[in-house]
Short mmCIF file of C-alpha atoms in Angstrom, two decimals:
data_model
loop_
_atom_site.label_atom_id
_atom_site.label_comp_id
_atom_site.label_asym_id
_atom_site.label_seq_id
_atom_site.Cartn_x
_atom_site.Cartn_y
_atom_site.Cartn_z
CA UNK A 1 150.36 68.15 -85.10
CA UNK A 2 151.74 71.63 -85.43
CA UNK A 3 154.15 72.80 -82.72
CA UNK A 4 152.33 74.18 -80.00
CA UNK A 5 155.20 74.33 -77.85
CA UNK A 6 155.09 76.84 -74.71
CA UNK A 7 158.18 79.63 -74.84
CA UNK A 8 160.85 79.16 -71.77
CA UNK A 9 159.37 82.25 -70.09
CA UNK A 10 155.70 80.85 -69.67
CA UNK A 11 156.17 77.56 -67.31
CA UNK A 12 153.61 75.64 -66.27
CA UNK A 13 149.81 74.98 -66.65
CA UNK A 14 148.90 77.76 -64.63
CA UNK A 15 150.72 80.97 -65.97
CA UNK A 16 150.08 79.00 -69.56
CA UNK A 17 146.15 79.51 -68.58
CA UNK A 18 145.84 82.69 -66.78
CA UNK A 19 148.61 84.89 -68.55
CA UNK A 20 147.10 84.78 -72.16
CA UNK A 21 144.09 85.27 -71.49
CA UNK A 22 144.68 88.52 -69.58
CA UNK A 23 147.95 89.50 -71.35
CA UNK A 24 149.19 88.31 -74.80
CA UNK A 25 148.01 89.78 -77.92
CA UNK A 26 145.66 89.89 -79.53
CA UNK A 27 144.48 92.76 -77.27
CA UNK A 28 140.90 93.30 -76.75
CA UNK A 29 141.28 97.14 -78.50
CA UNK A 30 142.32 94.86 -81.08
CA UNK A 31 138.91 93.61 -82.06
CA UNK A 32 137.78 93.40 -85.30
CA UNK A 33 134.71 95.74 -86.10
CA UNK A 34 132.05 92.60 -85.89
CA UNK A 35 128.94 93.45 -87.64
CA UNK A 36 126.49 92.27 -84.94
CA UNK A 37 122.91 90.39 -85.98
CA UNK A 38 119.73 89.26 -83.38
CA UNK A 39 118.26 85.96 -84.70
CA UNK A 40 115.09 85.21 -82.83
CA UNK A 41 114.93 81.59 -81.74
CA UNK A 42 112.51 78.87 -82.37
CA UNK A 43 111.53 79.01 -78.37
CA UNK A 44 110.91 82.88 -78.50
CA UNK A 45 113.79 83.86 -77.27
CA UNK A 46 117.00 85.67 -78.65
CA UNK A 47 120.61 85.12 -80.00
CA UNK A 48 123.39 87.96 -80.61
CA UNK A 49 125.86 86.38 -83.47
CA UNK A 50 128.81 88.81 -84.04
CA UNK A 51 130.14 88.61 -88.13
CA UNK A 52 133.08 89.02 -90.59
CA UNK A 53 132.37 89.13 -94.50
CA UNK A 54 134.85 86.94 -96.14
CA UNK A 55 135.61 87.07 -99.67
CA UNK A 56 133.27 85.83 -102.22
CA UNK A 57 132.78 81.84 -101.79
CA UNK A 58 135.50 81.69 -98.79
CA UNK A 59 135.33 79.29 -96.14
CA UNK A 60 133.01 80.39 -93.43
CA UNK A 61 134.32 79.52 -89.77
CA UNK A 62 131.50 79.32 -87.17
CA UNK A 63 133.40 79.84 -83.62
CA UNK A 64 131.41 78.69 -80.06
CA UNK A 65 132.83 80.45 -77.15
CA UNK A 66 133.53 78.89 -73.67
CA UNK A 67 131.87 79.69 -70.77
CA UNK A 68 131.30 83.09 -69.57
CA UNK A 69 132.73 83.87 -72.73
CA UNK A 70 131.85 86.32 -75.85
CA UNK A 71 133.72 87.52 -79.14
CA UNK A 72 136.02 89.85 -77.48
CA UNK A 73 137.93 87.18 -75.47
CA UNK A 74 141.20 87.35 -76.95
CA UNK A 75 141.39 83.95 -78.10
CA UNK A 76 138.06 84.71 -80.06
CA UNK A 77 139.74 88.12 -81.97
CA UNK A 78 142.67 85.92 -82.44
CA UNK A 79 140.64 83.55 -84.84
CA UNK A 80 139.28 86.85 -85.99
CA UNK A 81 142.87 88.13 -87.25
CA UNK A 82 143.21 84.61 -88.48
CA UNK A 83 139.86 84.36 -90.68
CA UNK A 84 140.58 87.77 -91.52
CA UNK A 85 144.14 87.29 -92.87
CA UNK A 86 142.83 84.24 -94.89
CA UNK A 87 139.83 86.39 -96.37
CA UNK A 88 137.50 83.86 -94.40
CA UNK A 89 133.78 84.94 -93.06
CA UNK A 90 133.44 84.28 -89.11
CA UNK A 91 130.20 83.88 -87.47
CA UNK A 92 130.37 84.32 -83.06
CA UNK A 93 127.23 82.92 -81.86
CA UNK A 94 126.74 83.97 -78.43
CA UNK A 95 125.24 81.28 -75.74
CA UNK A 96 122.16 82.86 -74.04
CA UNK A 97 123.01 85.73 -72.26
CA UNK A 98 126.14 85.88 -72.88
CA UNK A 99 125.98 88.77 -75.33
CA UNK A 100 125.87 91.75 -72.64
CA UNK A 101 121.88 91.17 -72.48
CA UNK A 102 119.85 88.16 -70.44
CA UNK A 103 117.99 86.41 -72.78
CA UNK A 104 114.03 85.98 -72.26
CA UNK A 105 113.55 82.75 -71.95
CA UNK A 106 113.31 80.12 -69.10
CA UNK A 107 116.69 78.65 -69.59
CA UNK A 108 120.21 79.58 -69.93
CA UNK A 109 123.49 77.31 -72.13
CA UNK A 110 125.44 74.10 -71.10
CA UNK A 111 128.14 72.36 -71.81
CA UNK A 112 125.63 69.48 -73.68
CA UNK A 113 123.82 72.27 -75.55
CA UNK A 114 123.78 70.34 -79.13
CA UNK A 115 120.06 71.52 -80.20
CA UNK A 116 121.37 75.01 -79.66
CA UNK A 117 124.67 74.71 -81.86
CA UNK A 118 123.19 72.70 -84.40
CA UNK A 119 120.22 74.88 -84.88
CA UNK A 120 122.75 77.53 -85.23
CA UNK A 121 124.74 75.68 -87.80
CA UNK A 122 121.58 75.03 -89.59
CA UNK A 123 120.68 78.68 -90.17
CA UNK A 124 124.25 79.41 -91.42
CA UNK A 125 124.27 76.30 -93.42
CA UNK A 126 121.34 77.72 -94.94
CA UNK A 127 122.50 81.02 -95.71
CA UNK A 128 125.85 80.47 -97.89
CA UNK A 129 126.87 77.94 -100.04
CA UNK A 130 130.37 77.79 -99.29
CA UNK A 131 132.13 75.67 -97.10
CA UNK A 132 130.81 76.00 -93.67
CA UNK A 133 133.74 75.00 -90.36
CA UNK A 134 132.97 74.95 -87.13
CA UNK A 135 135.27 75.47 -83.86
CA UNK A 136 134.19 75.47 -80.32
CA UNK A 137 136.56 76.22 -77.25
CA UNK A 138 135.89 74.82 -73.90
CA UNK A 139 132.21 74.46 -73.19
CA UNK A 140 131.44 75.09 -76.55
CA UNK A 141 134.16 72.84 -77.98
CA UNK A 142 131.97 69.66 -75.78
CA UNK A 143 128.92 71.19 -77.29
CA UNK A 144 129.95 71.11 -80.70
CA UNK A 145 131.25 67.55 -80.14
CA UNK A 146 128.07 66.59 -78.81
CA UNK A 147 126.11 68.18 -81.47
CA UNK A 148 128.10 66.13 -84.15
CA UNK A 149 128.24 63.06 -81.88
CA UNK A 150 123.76 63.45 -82.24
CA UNK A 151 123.88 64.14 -85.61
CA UNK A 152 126.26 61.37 -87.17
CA UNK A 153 126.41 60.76 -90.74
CA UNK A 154 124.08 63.64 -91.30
CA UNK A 155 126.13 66.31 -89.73
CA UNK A 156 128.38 66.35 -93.02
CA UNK A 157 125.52 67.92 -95.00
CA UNK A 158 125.79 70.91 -92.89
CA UNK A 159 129.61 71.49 -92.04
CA UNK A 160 132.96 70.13 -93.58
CA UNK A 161 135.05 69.82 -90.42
CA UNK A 162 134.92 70.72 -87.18
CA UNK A 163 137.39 71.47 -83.93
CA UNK A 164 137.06 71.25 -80.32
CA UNK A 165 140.07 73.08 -78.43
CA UNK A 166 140.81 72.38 -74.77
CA UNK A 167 136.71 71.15 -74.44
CA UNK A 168 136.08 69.39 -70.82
CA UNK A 169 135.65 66.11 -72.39
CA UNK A 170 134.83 64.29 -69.27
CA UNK A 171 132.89 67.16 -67.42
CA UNK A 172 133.06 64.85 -64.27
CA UNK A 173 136.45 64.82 -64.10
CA UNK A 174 136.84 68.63 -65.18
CA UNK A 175 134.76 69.44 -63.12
CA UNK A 176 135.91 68.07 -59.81
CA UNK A 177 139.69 69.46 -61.08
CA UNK A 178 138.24 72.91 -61.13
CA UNK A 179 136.52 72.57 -57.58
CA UNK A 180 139.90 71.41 -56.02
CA UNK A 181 142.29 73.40 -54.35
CA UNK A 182 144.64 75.86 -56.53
CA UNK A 183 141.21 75.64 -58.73
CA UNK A 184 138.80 75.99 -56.89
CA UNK A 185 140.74 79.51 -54.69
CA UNK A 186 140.88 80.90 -58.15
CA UNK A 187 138.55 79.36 -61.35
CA UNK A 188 136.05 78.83 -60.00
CA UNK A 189 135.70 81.22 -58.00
CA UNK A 190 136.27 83.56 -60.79
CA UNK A 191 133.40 81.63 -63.11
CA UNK A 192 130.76 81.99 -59.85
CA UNK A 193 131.66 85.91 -59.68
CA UNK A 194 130.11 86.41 -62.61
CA UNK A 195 127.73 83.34 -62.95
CA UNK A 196 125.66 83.30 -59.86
CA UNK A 197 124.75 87.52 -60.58
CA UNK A 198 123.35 85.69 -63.95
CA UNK A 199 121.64 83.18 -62.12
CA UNK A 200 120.15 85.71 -59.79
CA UNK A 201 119.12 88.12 -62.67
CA UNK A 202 117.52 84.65 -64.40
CA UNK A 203 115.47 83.95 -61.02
CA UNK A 204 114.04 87.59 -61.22
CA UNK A 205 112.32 87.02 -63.99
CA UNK A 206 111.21 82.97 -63.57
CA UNK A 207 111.44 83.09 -59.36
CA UNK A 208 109.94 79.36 -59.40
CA UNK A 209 112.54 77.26 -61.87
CA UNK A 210 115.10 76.83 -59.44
CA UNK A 211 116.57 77.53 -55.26
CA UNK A 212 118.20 80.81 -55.78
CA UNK A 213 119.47 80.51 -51.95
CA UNK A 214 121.08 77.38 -52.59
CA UNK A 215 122.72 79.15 -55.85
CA UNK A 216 123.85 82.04 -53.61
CA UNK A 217 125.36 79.53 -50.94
CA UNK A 218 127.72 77.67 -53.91
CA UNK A 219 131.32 77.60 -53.60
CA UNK A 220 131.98 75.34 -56.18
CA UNK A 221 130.76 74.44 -59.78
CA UNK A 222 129.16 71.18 -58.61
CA UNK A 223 126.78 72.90 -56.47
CA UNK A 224 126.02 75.68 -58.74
CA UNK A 225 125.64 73.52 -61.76
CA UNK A 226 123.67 71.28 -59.14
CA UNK A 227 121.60 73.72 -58.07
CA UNK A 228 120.99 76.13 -61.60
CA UNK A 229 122.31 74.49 -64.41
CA UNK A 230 120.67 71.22 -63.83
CA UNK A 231 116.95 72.14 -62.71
CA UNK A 232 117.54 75.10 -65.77
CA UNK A 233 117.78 72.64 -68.67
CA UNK A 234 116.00 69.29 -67.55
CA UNK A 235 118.69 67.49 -65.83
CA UNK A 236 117.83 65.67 -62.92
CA UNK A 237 121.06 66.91 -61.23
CA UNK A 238 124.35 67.93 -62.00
CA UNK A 239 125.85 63.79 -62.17
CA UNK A 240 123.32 63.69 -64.95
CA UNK A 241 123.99 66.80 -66.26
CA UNK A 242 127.62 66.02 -66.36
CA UNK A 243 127.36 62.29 -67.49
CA UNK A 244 124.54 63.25 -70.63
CA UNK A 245 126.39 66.31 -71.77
CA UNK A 246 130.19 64.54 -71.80
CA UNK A 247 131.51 64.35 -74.94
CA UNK A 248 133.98 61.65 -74.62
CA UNK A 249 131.73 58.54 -74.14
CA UNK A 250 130.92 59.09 -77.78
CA UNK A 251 133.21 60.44 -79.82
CA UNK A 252 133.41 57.45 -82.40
CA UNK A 253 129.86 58.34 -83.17
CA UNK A 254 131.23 61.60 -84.99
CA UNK A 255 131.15 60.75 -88.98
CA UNK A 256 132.96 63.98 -89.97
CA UNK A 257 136.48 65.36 -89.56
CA UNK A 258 137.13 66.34 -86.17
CA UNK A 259 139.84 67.53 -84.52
CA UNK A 260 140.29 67.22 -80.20
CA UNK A 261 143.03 69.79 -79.70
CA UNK A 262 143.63 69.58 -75.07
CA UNK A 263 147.05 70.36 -73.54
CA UNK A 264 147.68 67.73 -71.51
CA UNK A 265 148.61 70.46 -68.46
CA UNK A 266 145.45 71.65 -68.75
CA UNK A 267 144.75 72.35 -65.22
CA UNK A 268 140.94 72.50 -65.84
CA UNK A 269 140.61 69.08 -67.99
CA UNK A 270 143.06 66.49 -66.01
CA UNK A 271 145.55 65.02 -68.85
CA UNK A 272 144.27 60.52 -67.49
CA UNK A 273 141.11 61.91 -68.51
CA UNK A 274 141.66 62.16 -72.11
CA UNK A 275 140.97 59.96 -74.96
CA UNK A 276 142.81 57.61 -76.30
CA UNK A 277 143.35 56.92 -80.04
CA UNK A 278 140.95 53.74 -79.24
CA UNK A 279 138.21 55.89 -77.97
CA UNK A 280 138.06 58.28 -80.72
CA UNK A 281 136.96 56.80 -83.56
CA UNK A 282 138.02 57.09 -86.67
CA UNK A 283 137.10 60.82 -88.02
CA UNK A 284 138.51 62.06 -85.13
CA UNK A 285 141.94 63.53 -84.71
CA UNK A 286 143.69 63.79 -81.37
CA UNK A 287 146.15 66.42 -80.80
CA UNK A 288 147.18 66.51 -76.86
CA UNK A 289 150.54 68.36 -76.82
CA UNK A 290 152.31 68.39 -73.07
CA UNK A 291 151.79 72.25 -72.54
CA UNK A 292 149.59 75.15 -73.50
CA UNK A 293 147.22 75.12 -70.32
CA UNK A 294 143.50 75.60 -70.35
CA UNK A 295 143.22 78.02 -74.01
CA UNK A 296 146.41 79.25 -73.41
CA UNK A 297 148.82 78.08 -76.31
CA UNK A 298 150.82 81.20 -76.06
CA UNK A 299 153.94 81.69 -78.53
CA UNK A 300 156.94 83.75 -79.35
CA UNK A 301 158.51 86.69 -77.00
CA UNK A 302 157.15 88.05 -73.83
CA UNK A 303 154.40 89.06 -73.63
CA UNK A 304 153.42 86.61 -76.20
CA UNK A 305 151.05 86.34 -78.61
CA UNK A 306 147.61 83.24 -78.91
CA UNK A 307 147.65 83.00 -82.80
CA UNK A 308 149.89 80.31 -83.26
CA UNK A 309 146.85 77.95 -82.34
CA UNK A 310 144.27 79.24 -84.33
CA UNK A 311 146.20 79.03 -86.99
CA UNK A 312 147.15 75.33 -86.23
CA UNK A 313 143.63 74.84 -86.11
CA UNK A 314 142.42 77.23 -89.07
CA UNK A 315 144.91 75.10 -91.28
CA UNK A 316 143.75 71.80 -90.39
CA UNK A 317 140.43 72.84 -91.09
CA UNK A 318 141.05 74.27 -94.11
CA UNK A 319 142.58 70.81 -95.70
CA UNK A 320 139.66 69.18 -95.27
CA UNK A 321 136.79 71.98 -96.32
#
């Protein structure tokens, strides 16, 4: 494992989280120009992916934002500058909706969302004949997981290697970490200030799929992914949600290279709920280093700077495309 160390400066789970992502470069005027594409989806709805040309036969690296995420989160330009600077291609799907534009069809994304990712993958796979790497960060670091957890021995005809980075592995336990205290004053209330105007906007146009009161009334992401989420996507409430789309029960069923990159300060994904080397299986590469937060992983000088660790991950990819 490459050293992921925090600086001196940047103590603690909590500045590591919430200071990169609103203050170490990469900057957001920093983003790349992405060459933007609409892929209509097999449902009738819509997908924005966001591009980088690479050079000629180069690696491709397929990145899956978190939630409430998009390409110009800084840890997404950061493996940007990254691909960039190896002469990589990068493809940024964007969940539904999460593209600047609600998406037309009855449903939304979810942390379990393998058909989605591995009908993306599919497409790309499709379209190039060079090695093809995926990455996923939070929510879409589980649903990558769970996509190659589905998929098995067959999900090495489509990419090389894979990452997850700081993914809720046990959504349960994440969960109930983000609704709690510290958390739940300022994640999640931050992730509902932007998630329950989606949800409303959603409801507008399909009034009868789920209680938009009760999704107004949430204070916490058990009762908004109990009350949207859920009904949304077929679950029959959020415990199933949460137990179905966790990708830690079955993470020896992956049959390609994998890497699990958490911090185990994390203060969204609680470090005793982890895997252990047992659990894993054997394509799958643990790297739980004691700091870097929730994405964070900043390095060098104030204000710091969030390429170190895609990098770290960019490299390990790259030795086994």
């Amino acid at each position: 494992m490459q050293d992921l160390r925090a600086p001196p400066w940047l103590p603690g789970g909590h500045l590591q989280t919430i200071w990169p992502a609103l203050f170490s470069r990469p900057r957001p005027a920093e983003a790349p120009p992405y060459r933007r594409e609409r892929w209509d989806t097999p449902d009738g709805d819509f997908i924005d992916v966001d591009h980088l040309d690479g050079a000629a036969d180069a690696p491709v690296l397929v990145l899956f934002h978190g939630l409430e995420s998009s390409s110009t989160s800084r840890y997404a330009i950061a493996f940007a500058q990254v691909a960039q600077g190896r002469g990589w291609g990068l493809a940024i799907p964007h969940f539904r909706g999460c593209s600047g534009e609600i998406n037309r069809a009855p449903r939304a994304y979810h942390s379990g969302d393998h058909e989605e990712v591995g009908w993306i993958l599919a497409r790309l796979r499709a379209r190039t004949g060079a090695p093809l790497l995926a990455a996923g960060v939070s929510l879409g670091g589980n649903a990558l997981l769970r996509w190659a957890e589905e998929a098995g021995a067959a999900a090495a005809a489509t990419v090389a290697a894979l990452a997850a980075i700081s993914a809720p592995l046990d959504l349960a336990a994440a969960g109930h970490a983000i609704d709690s205290g510290f958390n739940r004053r300022v994640y999640a209330r931050s992730f509902l200030r932007t998630m329950k105007p989606r949800a409303a906007a959603k409801w507008q146009q399909f009034p009868e799929l789920f209680d938009l009161e009760r999704v107004r009334a949430a204070t916490t992401l058990y009762e908004f992914d109990d009350a949207f989420t859920a009904p949304l996507h077929g679950f029959a409430g959020v415990d199933d949600y949460w137990r179905r789309a966790s990708a830690k029960p079955q993470l020896a069923r992956i049959a390609v290279p994998a890497l699990v990159l958490n911090a185990r300060n994390d203060p969204f994904v609680p470090g005793a709920s982890l895997p252990g080397a047992t659990e894993a299986g054997p394509c799958v590469t643990l790297w739980q280093p004691e700091a870097g937060g929730h994405v964070g992983f900043a390095q060098g000088p104030f204000p710091g700077q969030v390429l170190a660790m895609p990098a770290a991950v960019t490299d390990w990819l790259k030795r086994r495309a």
